[in-house]
mmCIF file of C-alpha atoms in Angstrom:
data_model
loop_
_atom_site.group_PDB
_atom_site.id
_atom_site.type_symbol
_atom_site.label_atom_id
_atom_site.label_comp_id
_atom_site.label_asym_id
_atom_site.label_seq_id
_atom_site.Cartn_x
_atom_site.Cartn_y
_atom_site.Cartn_z
ATOM 1 C CA MET W 1 153.953 113.643 132.731
ATOM 2 C CA LEU W 2 153.297 110.866 130.010
ATOM 3 C CA ALA W 3 154.232 110.598 126.031
ATOM 4 C CA ILE W 4 151.290 110.006 123.417
ATOM 5 C CA SER W 5 152.141 105.877 123.694
ATOM 6 C CA GLN W 6 151.275 106.432 127.809
ATOM 7 C CA LEU W 7 148.248 108.639 127.252
ATOM 8 C CA ALA W 8 147.065 106.396 124.865
ATOM 9 C CA ALA W 9 147.033 103.388 127.146
ATOM 10 C CA TYR W 10 145.909 104.986 130.028
ATOM 11 C CA ALA W 11 142.118 105.692 127.989
ATOM 12 C CA GLY W 12 142.266 102.346 126.170
ATOM 13 C CA VAL W 13 142.862 103.418 122.782
ATOM 14 C CA THR W 14 145.436 104.006 119.968
ATOM 15 C CA VAL W 15 147.821 106.347 119.612
ATOM 16 C CA ALA W 16 146.731 106.953 116.082
ATOM 17 C CA THR W 17 143.033 107.535 117.889
ATOM 18 C CA VAL W 18 144.989 110.249 120.124
ATOM 19 C CA ARG W 19 146.534 112.221 116.490
ATOM 20 C CA HIS W 20 142.644 111.735 115.273
ATOM 21 C CA TYR W 21 141.603 113.603 118.034
ATOM 22 C CA HIS W 22 144.175 116.090 118.214
ATOM 23 C CA LYS W 23 143.179 116.523 114.262
ATOM 24 C CA VAL W 24 139.606 117.491 114.302
ATOM 25 C CA GLY W 25 140.769 119.582 117.577
ATOM 26 C CA LEU W 26 138.786 117.279 120.567
ATOM 27 C CA LEU W 27 141.635 116.862 122.317
ATOM 28 C CA PRO W 28 144.652 120.007 122.700
ATOM 29 C CA GLU W 29 147.299 119.262 121.417
ATOM 30 C CA PRO W 30 150.410 120.026 124.457
ATOM 31 C CA GLU W 31 153.295 122.245 123.385
ATOM 32 C CA ARG W 32 156.188 120.123 123.012
ATOM 33 C CA ASP W 33 159.226 119.380 125.185
ATOM 34 C CA ARG W 34 162.428 120.660 124.684
ATOM 35 C CA SER W 35 163.581 117.118 123.210
ATOM 36 C CA GLY W 36 160.286 117.668 120.584
ATOM 37 C CA TYR W 37 157.814 115.129 122.492
ATOM 38 C CA ARG W 38 154.276 116.622 123.309
ATOM 39 C CA SER W 39 153.998 115.790 126.770
ATOM 40 C CA TYR W 40 150.953 114.850 128.731
ATOM 41 C CA ASP W 41 148.954 115.705 132.000
ATOM 42 C CA ALA W 42 146.483 113.737 134.141
ATOM 43 C CA ALA W 43 143.936 116.176 132.893
ATOM 44 C CA ALA W 44 144.530 114.925 129.381
ATOM 45 C CA VAL W 45 143.743 111.383 130.691
ATOM 46 C CA VAL W 46 140.471 112.188 132.101
ATOM 47 C CA ARG W 47 139.369 114.154 128.745
ATOM 48 C CA LEU W 48 140.832 111.679 126.607
ATOM 49 C CA ILE W 49 138.693 108.815 128.262
ATOM 50 C CA ARG W 50 135.697 110.826 128.027
ATOM 51 C CA ILE W 51 136.221 111.423 124.360
ATOM 52 C CA HIS W 52 136.096 107.767 124.352
ATOM 53 C CA VAL W 53 133.246 106.795 126.240
ATOM 54 C CA LEU W 54 131.005 109.501 124.299
ATOM 55 C CA ALA W 55 132.357 107.990 120.963
ATOM 56 C CA GLY W 56 131.880 104.867 122.123
ATOM 57 C CA ALA W 57 128.444 105.645 123.623
ATOM 58 C CA GLY W 58 127.772 106.234 119.393
ATOM 59 C CA VAL W 59 127.699 110.008 119.686
ATOM 60 C CA PRO W 60 128.918 111.419 116.842
ATOM 61 C CA LEU W 61 132.502 113.467 117.232
ATOM 62 C CA ALA W 62 131.180 116.757 115.986
ATOM 63 C CA GLN W 63 128.591 116.888 118.744
ATOM 64 C CA VAL W 64 131.434 115.131 121.296
ATOM 65 C CA GLU W 65 132.849 118.354 122.178
ATOM 66 C CA ASP W 66 129.497 119.990 123.218
ATOM 67 C CA LEU W 67 128.899 117.312 125.772
ATOM 68 C CA LEU W 68 132.380 117.047 126.885
ATOM 69 C CA ASP W 69 132.004 121.423 127.672
ATOM 70 C CA ALA W 70 128.002 121.032 128.712
ATOM 71 C CA GLY W 71 126.756 121.410 132.398
ATOM 72 C CA PRO W 72 124.471 118.609 133.928
ATOM 73 C CA HIS W 73 121.357 119.517 132.674
ATOM 74 C CA GLU W 74 123.092 120.558 129.242
ATOM 75 C CA PHE W 75 124.572 116.860 128.829
ATOM 76 C CA ALA W 76 121.744 115.402 130.424
ATOM 77 C CA ALA W 77 119.065 117.130 126.778
ATOM 78 C CA GLY W 78 121.966 116.314 125.191
ATOM 79 C CA VAL W 79 122.431 112.943 125.300
ATOM 80 C CA ARG W 80 119.125 112.743 125.138
ATOM 81 C CA GLU W 81 118.024 114.422 121.811
ATOM 82 C CA ILE W 82 121.099 112.018 120.867
ATOM 83 C CA ASP W 83 119.482 108.725 121.988
ATOM 84 C CA LYS W 84 116.221 109.982 120.031
ATOM 85 C CA ARG W 85 118.503 109.992 116.855
ATOM 86 C CA LEU W 86 119.962 106.886 117.258
ATOM 87 C CA ARG W 87 116.278 105.411 117.715
ATOM 88 C CA THR W 88 115.003 106.890 114.825
ATOM 89 C CA GLU W 89 117.883 105.214 113.230
ATOM 90 C CA VAL W 90 117.863 102.035 114.485
ATOM 91 C CA ARG W 91 114.237 102.155 112.946
ATOM 92 C CA ARG W 92 115.029 103.202 109.839
ATOM 93 C CA LEU W 93 118.338 100.265 109.410
ATOM 94 C CA GLN W 94 114.815 97.471 111.274
ATOM 95 C CA ASP W 95 113.833 98.974 108.051
ATOM 96 C CA SER W 96 116.487 97.991 105.973
ATOM 97 C CA ARG W 97 117.048 94.718 107.310
ATOM 98 C CA ARG W 98 113.087 94.051 106.803
ATOM 99 C CA ARG W 99 113.376 95.468 102.960
ATOM 100 C CA LEU W 100 116.728 93.131 102.021
ATOM 101 C CA ALA W 101 115.183 90.458 103.764
ATOM 102 C CA ARG W 102 111.934 90.616 101.328
ATOM 103 C CA LEU W 103 114.732 90.747 98.541
ATOM 104 C CA ALA W 104 116.156 88.402 99.339
ATOM 105 C CA ALA W 105 113.055 86.529 99.401
ATOM 106 C CA GLY W 106 112.666 86.611 95.498
ATOM 107 C CA GLU W 107 109.236 87.888 94.038
ATOM 108 C CA SER W 108 107.842 88.720 97.671
ATOM 109 C CA THR W 109 109.539 92.203 97.030
ATOM 110 C CA ALA W 110 107.031 93.881 95.504
ATOM 111 C CA LEU W 111 103.750 91.189 95.433
ATOM 112 C CA PRO W 112 101.469 90.926 98.245
ATOM 113 C CA ALA W 113 100.929 87.613 99.678
ATOM 114 C CA SER W 114 97.985 86.809 98.179
ATOM 115 C CA VAL W 115 99.822 87.186 94.484
ATOM 116 C CA VAL W 116 102.621 85.129 95.412
ATOM 117 C CA GLY W 117 100.672 82.347 96.384
ATOM 118 C CA TYR W 118 98.556 82.536 93.362
ATOM 119 C CA LEU W 119 102.115 82.278 91.189
ATOM 120 C CA ASP W 120 103.241 79.627 93.310
ATOM 121 C CA ARG W 121 99.678 77.771 92.849
ATOM 122 C CA LEU W 122 100.653 78.573 89.176
ATOM 123 C CA ARG W 123 104.003 76.413 89.786
ATOM 124 C CA GLY W 124 102.332 73.729 90.903
ATOM 125 C CA LEU W 125 100.296 72.947 87.904
ATOM 126 C CA GLY W 126 103.520 73.309 85.963
ATOM 127 C CA ILE W 127 103.827 76.184 84.608
ATOM 128 C CA GLU W 128 107.048 77.059 83.414
ATOM 129 C CA GLU W 129 109.155 79.954 84.683
ATOM 130 C CA ARG W 130 109.626 82.212 82.296
ATOM 131 C CA TYR W 131 105.616 82.885 81.653
ATOM 132 C CA ILE W 132 105.242 82.859 85.602
ATOM 133 C CA GLU W 133 107.985 85.658 85.760
ATOM 134 C CA LEU W 134 105.757 87.896 82.759
ATOM 135 C CA GLU W 135 102.363 87.469 84.404
ATOM 136 C CA ARG W 136 104.581 88.396 87.471
ATOM 137 C CA ASP W 137 106.028 91.415 86.220
ATOM 138 C CA ALA W 138 101.886 92.385 85.218
ATOM 139 C CA TRP W 139 100.783 91.343 88.847
ATOM 140 C CA ILE W 140 103.474 93.847 90.232
ATOM 141 C CA MET W 141 101.801 96.657 87.934
ATOM 142 C CA VAL W 142 98.407 95.813 89.035
ATOM 143 C CA ALA W 143 99.625 95.832 92.755
ATOM 144 C CA ALA W 144 99.965 98.298 92.942
ATOM 145 C CA GLN W 145 97.431 100.335 91.221
ATOM 146 C CA LEU W 146 94.789 98.338 93.160
ATOM 147 C CA PRO W 147 96.275 98.051 96.721
ATOM 148 C CA ASP W 148 92.816 97.761 98.490
ATOM 149 C CA GLN W 149 91.477 95.127 96.151
ATOM 150 C CA ILE W 150 94.063 93.086 94.633
ATOM 151 C CA ASP W 151 93.259 90.096 97.543
ATOM 152 C CA ALA W 152 89.487 90.130 96.007
ATOM 153 C CA VAL W 153 91.431 89.849 92.315
ATOM 154 C CA ILE W 154 93.154 87.217 93.226
ATOM 155 C CA ALA W 155 90.660 85.370 94.794
ATOM 156 C CA GLN W 156 88.845 85.623 91.620
ATOM 157 C CA LYS W 157 91.880 84.209 89.608
ATOM 158 C CA HIS W 158 91.540 81.531 92.702
ATOM 159 C CA ALA W 159 88.232 80.694 91.424
ATOM 160 C CA ASP W 160 88.469 80.617 87.846
ATOM 161 C CA LEU W 161 91.454 78.361 88.426
ATOM 162 C CA ASP W 162 88.517 75.722 88.895
ATOM 163 C CA ASP W 163 87.335 76.159 85.246
ATOM 164 C CA PRO W 164 89.386 72.945 83.436
ATOM 165 C CA ASP W 165 89.386 75.657 80.599
ATOM 166 C CA MET W 166 91.416 77.781 82.254
ATOM 167 C CA VAL W 167 93.490 75.491 83.467
ATOM 168 C CA ARG W 168 94.382 74.427 79.534
ATOM 169 C CA LEU W 169 95.110 77.569 78.684
ATOM 170 C CA TYR W 170 97.692 77.983 81.244
ATOM 171 C CA THR W 171 98.677 74.914 80.312
ATOM 172 C CA LEU W 172 99.028 76.238 76.380
ATOM 173 C CA LEU W 173 100.457 79.434 76.959
ATOM 174 C CA SER W 174 103.279 77.903 79.388
ATOM 175 C CA ASP W 175 105.212 77.784 76.295
ATOM 176 C CA GLY W 176 103.450 80.151 74.388
ATOM 177 C CA MET W 177 106.482 82.995 74.173
ATOM 178 C CA THR W 178 108.060 80.533 71.920
ATOM 179 C CA TRP W 179 105.628 79.780 69.595
ATOM 180 C CA THR W 180 105.395 81.262 65.665
ATOM 181 C CA ALA W 181 102.494 83.139 64.758
ATOM 182 C CA ASP W 182 101.357 80.423 62.508
ATOM 183 C CA ASP W 183 101.763 77.769 66.014
ATOM 184 C CA PRO W 184 97.964 75.615 65.853
ATOM 185 C CA ARG W 185 97.968 75.769 69.424
ATOM 186 C CA VAL W 186 97.676 79.190 68.882
ATOM 187 C CA VAL W 187 94.145 78.681 67.424
ATOM 188 C CA GLU W 188 93.345 76.581 70.363
ATOM 189 C CA ALA W 189 94.219 79.243 72.898
ATOM 190 C CA ALA W 190 91.355 81.470 70.901
ATOM 191 C CA ASP W 191 88.433 78.841 71.517
ATOM 192 C CA ILE W 192 89.506 78.654 75.075
ATOM 193 C CA LEU W 193 89.449 82.031 75.703
ATOM 194 C CA HIS W 194 86.553 82.514 73.788
ATOM 195 C CA ARG W 195 84.169 79.612 76.196
ATOM 196 C CA ILE W 196 86.030 81.572 79.078
ATOM 197 C CA ASN W 197 84.328 84.632 78.047
ATOM 198 C CA VAL W 198 80.879 84.177 77.392
ATOM 199 C CA ARG W 199 81.175 82.314 81.068
ATOM 200 C CA ALA W 200 82.068 85.842 82.055
ATOM 201 C CA VAL W 201 79.423 87.723 80.419
ATOM 202 C CA GLU W 202 76.483 85.712 81.453
ATOM 203 C CA ALA W 203 77.810 85.647 84.990
ATOM 204 C CA GLY W 204 78.416 89.269 85.213
ATOM 205 C CA THR W 205 82.122 88.940 85.919
ATOM 206 C CA THR W 206 83.587 91.023 83.367
ATOM 207 C CA GLY W 207 84.205 95.274 83.802
ATOM 208 C CA GLY W 208 84.680 96.778 86.922
ATOM 209 C CA ASP W 209 88.295 96.309 87.180
ATOM 210 C CA GLY W 210 89.645 99.510 88.584
ATOM 211 C CA LEU W 211 91.698 100.199 86.296
ATOM 212 C CA ASP W 212 92.377 103.370 83.646
ATOM 213 C CA ASP W 213 91.852 102.754 80.075
ATOM 214 C CA ARG W 214 95.546 104.174 79.632
ATOM 215 C CA PHE W 215 97.164 101.321 82.379
ATOM 216 C CA VAL W 216 94.936 98.998 80.786
ATOM 217 C CA ALA W 217 96.592 99.875 77.151
ATOM 218 C CA LEU W 218 99.792 99.128 78.909
ATOM 219 C CA LEU W 219 99.434 95.893 79.711
ATOM 220 C CA ASP W 220 97.833 95.280 76.741
ATOM 221 C CA ALA W 221 100.469 95.980 75.008
ATOM 222 C CA THR W 222 103.006 94.283 77.352
ATOM 223 C CA MET W 223 101.285 91.452 76.586
ATOM 224 C CA ALA W 224 101.166 91.849 72.319
ATOM 225 C CA GLN W 225 104.879 92.682 72.651
ATOM 226 C CA ALA W 226 105.310 89.036 74.431
ATOM 227 C CA ALA W 227 105.419 86.464 72.146
ATOM 228 C CA PRO W 228 105.379 86.557 68.761
ATOM 229 C CA ALA W 229 102.370 84.795 68.559
ATOM 230 C CA ALA W 230 100.423 87.196 70.989
ATOM 231 C CA ARG W 231 99.128 89.272 68.583
ATOM 232 C CA ARG W 232 97.632 86.695 66.128
ATOM 233 C CA LEU W 233 96.029 85.194 69.260
ATOM 234 C CA LEU W 234 94.346 88.636 70.058
ATOM 235 C CA THR W 235 93.278 88.477 66.074
ATOM 236 C CA LEU W 236 91.775 85.485 66.789
ATOM 237 C CA LEU W 237 89.622 87.034 69.448
ATOM 238 C CA GLU W 238 88.619 89.814 67.834
ATOM 239 C CA GLU W 239 87.299 87.277 65.175
ATOM 240 C CA ARG W 240 85.198 85.507 68.007
ATOM 241 C CA GLY W 241 83.996 88.518 68.678
ATOM 242 C CA TRP W 242 86.585 90.218 71.799
ATOM 243 C CA LYS W 243 88.648 92.804 72.214
ATOM 244 C CA GLY W 244 91.824 93.618 74.230
ATOM 245 C CA TRP W 245 93.205 91.586 76.807
ATOM 246 C CA THR W 246 93.892 92.600 80.253
ATOM 247 C CA ARG W 247 89.558 94.146 80.213
ATOM 248 C CA VAL W 248 87.908 92.008 77.385
ATOM 249 C CA GLN W 249 85.529 93.525 75.471
ATOM 250 C CA ARG W 250 82.684 92.401 73.308
ATOM 251 C CA VAL W 251 82.880 93.687 69.329
ATOM 252 C CA PRO W 252 81.057 93.133 66.506
ATOM 253 C CA ALA W 253 82.324 89.047 65.721
ATOM 254 C CA ASP W 254 82.791 88.460 61.946
ATOM 255 C CA ASP W 255 81.621 84.874 60.798
ATOM 256 C CA HIS W 256 84.807 83.079 61.305
ATOM 257 C CA ALA W 257 83.955 82.344 65.129
ATOM 258 C CA PRO W 258 83.028 78.696 66.548
#
């Protein structure tokens, strides 16, 4: 007959593990001898080894007892079911790892590769990171609304950057978040946007953005609140015959248009 420490050693577990199996009912606790010590027989060693092997294979303790008492067919079916659940869990963990890798990669978390590439191109133009973060957040929302169209939208944005006026506009807006409303660069930005919008209308590339009106209003409101000079820029654009930021529309212009 064996003491608890000997039983644990034969099965390759700790005494604490044996006591835990007693506690959860997997390993019956034997009667104590007249000295008050537990005394284990060979059957206890075999059962403890089987418990240890099943637990080590990933079988939840709650299911170990069912397998210990199962016949060959039930045991095989039980193991297959556990393996199926483990494979599902492995896939879930692998997906979590991929998500963590994307998190570690920064802005690619919620953006398609095309947008990440576009933002990198802006960085290559020397655009300030603060402005890029503002644009990134807008693209996160747009990409979620237009998952099937976002690559084409970004392709057009790349083409737009071939226009020197667009590059100059980005260069101006790069630190536009620090401008006061009366900063003279607001007027220059409005003039550039006017020329860009005129060319877009002439080329027939305005409208048809696939976004609903409420979402467009949300993006415009976000832009208007981004910087002290933003509202003045929108006002100057209206004076030149344009309304909106995300979806620019022609409006009756006043006599201030250049």
